[in-house]
Short mmCIF file of C-alpha atoms in Angstrom, two decimals:
data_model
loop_
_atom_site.label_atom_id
_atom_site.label_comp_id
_atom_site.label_asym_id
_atom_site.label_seq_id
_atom_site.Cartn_x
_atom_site.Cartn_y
_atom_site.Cartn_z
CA UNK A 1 0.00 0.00 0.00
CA UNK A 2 1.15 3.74 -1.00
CA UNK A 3 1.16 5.92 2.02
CA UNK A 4 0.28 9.65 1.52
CA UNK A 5 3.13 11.88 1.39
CA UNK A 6 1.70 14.23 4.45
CA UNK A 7 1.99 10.39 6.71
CA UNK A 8 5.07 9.81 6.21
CA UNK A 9 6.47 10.57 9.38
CA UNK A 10 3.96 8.74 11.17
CA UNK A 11 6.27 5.62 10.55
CA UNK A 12 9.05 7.13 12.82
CA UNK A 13 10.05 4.64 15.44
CA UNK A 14 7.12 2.59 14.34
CA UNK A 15 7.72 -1.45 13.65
CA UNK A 16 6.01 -1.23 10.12
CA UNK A 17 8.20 -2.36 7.69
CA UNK A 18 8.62 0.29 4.45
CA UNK A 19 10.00 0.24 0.68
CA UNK A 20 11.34 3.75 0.29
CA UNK A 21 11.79 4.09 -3.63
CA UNK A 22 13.95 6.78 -5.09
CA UNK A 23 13.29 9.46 -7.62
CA UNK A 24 16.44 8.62 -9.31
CA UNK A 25 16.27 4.97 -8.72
CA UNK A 26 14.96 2.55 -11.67
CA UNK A 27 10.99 1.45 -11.09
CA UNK A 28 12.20 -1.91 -9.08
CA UNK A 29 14.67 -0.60 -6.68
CA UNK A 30 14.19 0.63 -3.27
CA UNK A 31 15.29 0.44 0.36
CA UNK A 32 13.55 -1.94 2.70
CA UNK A 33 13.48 -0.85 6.10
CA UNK A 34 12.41 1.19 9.01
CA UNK A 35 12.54 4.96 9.61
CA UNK A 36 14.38 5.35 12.68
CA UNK A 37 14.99 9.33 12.66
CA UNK A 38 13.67 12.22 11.09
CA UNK A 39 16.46 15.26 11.06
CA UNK A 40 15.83 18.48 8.73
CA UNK A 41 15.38 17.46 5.32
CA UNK A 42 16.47 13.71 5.75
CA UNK A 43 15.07 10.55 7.26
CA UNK A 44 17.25 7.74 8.72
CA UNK A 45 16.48 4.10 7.91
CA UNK A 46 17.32 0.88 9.41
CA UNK A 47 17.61 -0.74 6.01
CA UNK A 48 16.95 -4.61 5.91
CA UNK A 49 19.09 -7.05 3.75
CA UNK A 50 18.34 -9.12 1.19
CA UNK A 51 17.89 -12.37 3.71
CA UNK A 52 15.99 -10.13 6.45
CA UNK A 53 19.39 -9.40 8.67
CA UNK A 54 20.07 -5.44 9.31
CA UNK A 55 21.95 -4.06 6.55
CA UNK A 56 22.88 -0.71 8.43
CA UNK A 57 21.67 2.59 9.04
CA UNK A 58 21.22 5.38 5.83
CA UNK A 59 20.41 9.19 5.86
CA UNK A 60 18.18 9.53 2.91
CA UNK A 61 17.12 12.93 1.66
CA UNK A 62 13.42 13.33 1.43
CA UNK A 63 13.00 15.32 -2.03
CA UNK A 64 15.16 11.89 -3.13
CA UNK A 65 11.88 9.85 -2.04
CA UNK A 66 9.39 9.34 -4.65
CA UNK A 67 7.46 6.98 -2.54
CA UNK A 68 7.08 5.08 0.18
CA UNK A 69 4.84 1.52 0.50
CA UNK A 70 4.26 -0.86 3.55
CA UNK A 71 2.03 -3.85 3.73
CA UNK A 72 2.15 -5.95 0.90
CA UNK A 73 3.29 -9.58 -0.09
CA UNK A 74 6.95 -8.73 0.00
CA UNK A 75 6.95 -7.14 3.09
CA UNK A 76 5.05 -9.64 4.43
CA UNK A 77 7.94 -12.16 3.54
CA UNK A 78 10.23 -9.83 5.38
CA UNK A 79 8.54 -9.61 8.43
CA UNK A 80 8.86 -13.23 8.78
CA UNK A 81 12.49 -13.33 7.96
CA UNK A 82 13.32 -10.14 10.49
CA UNK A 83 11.00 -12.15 12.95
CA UNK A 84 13.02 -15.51 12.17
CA UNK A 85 16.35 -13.95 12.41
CA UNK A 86 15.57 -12.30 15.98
CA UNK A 87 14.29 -15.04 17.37
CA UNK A 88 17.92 -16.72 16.96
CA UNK A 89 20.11 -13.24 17.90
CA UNK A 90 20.68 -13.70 14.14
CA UNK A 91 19.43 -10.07 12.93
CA UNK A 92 22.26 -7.79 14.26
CA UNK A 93 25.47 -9.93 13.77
CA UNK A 94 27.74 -7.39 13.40
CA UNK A 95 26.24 -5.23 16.34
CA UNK A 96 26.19 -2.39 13.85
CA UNK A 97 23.20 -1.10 15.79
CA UNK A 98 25.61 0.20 18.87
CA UNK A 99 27.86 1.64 15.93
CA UNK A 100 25.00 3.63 15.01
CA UNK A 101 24.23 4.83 18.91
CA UNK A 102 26.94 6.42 18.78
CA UNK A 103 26.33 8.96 16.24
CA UNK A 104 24.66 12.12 16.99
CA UNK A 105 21.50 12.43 15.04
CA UNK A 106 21.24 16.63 15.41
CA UNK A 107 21.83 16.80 11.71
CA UNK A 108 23.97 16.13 8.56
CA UNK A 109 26.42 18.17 9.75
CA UNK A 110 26.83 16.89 12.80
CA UNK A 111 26.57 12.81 11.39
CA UNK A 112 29.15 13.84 9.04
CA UNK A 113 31.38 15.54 12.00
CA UNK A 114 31.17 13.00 14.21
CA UNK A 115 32.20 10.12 11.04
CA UNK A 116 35.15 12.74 10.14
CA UNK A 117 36.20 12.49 14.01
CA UNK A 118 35.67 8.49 14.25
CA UNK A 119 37.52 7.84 11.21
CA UNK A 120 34.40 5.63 10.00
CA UNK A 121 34.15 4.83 6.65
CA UNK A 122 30.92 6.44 4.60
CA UNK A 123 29.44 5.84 1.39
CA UNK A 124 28.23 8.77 -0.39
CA UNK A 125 25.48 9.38 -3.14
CA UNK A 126 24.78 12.61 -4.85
CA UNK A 127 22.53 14.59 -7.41
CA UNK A 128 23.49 14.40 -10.49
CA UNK A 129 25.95 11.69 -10.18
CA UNK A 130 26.38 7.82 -10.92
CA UNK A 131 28.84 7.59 -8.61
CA UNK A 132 28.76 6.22 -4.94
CA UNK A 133 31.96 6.80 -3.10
CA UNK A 134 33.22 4.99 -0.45
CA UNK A 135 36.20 5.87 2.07
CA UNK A 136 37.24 7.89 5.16
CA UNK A 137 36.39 11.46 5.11
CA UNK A 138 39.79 13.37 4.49
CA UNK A 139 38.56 16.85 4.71
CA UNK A 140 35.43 18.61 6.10
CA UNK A 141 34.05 21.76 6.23
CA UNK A 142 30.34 23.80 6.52
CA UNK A 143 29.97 23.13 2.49
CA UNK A 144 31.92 20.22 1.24
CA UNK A 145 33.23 16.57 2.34
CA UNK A 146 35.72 14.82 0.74
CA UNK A 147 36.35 11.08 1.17
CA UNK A 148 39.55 8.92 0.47
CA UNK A 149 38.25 7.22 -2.35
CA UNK A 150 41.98 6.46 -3.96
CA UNK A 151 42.64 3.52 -1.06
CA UNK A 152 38.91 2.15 -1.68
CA UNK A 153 39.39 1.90 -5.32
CA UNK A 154 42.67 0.48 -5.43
CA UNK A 155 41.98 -1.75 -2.74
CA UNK A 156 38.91 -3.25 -4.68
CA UNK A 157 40.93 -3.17 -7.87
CA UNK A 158 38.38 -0.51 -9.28
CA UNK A 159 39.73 1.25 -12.23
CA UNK A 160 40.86 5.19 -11.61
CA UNK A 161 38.19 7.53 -12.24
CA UNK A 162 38.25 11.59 -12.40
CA UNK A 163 40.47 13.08 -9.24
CA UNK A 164 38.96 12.96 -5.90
CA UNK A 165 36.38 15.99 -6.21
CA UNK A 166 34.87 17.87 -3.48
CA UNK A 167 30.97 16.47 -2.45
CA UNK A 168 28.76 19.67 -1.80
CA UNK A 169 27.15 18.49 0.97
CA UNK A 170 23.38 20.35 -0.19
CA UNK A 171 23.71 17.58 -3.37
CA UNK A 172 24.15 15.04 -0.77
CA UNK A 173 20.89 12.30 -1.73
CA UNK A 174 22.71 9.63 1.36
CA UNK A 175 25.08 8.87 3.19
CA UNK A 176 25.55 4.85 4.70
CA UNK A 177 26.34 6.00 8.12
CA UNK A 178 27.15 2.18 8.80
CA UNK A 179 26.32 -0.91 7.15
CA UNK A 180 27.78 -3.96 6.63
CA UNK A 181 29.70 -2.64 3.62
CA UNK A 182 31.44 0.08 5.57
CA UNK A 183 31.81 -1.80 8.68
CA UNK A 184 33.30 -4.89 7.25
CA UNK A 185 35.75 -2.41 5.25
CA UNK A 186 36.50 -0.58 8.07
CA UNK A 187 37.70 -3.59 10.31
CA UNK A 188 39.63 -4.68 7.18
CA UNK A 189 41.72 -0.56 7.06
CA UNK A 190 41.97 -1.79 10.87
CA UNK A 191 43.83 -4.77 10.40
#
């Protein structure tokens, strides 16, 4: 079922389970989760994987949000799988929800900040760009964020592209505060 632009934030902190489709996105991709936060012009989402375990936590702008659906078929299935998973302390393996406790949720700037201070690794998307990046933020300031995206390319063997630009942070569409992606790359820059 749709839900009506004006409810959306009557899902905050609720156990409904949502598919948050972008504007940019193509017709049959979307997030699957829970909206955990609501700061400025973003939401955060507990995003769900693609076997019902927590994927991580994700600022999402809300002009990026074409819609938003809960209570159908699929979500259904999901329920059950989140349910399952629970049940066995199987949902939150990686304990990424006490990484994301951690974070103050006052606003981007202060997510961002507090990432920039903890060294964590981010993954970026913009307007008007195909391109995610991933990587520690190098620099910071009221504007812009940059992220070391050299080391995370070279690492995964991904072929050079333009220099390392500055990411105006009003063109920011989300930011993975933590997920598994980050996390798990993040213990590996630990090693």
């Amino acid at each position: 079922m749709k839900i009506n632009k004006n409810d959306w934030n009557t899902y905050l902190n609720k156990d409904v389970l949502l598919k948050v489709y972008s504007v940019d996105g193509e017709s049959d991709e979307f997030l699957l989760g829970y909206m955990v936060n609501d700061i400025d012009s973003y939401y955060i989402f507990e995003s769900i994987d693609e076997y019902g375990g927590l994927d991580g936590y994700i600022l999402y702008k809300k002009d990026a949000i074409l819609k938003i659906e809960r209570d159908n078929d699929y979500t259904a299935v999901f329920d059950f799988y989140i349910n399952y998973l629970k049940e066995r302390k199987a949902f939150d393996v990686l304990n990424l929800s006490a990484v994301y406790e951690k974070v103050p949720k006052n606003s981007i700037d202060s997510i961002l900040q507090y990432c920039y201070k903890s060294n964590l690794v981010i993954t970026i998307s913009q307007a008007e760009s195909e391109i995610c990046p991933t990587g520690k933020i190098i620099s910071l300031n009221e504007k812009e964020v940059s992220l070391d995206r050299k080391r995370y390319r070279n690492d995964f063997g991904i072929e050079q592209e333009a220099e390392d630009a500055l990411i105006s942070i009003s063109d920011i569409l989300t930011v993975d505060i933590t997920t598994k992606e980050t996390y798990l790359y993040q213990k590996y820059l630990e090693k």
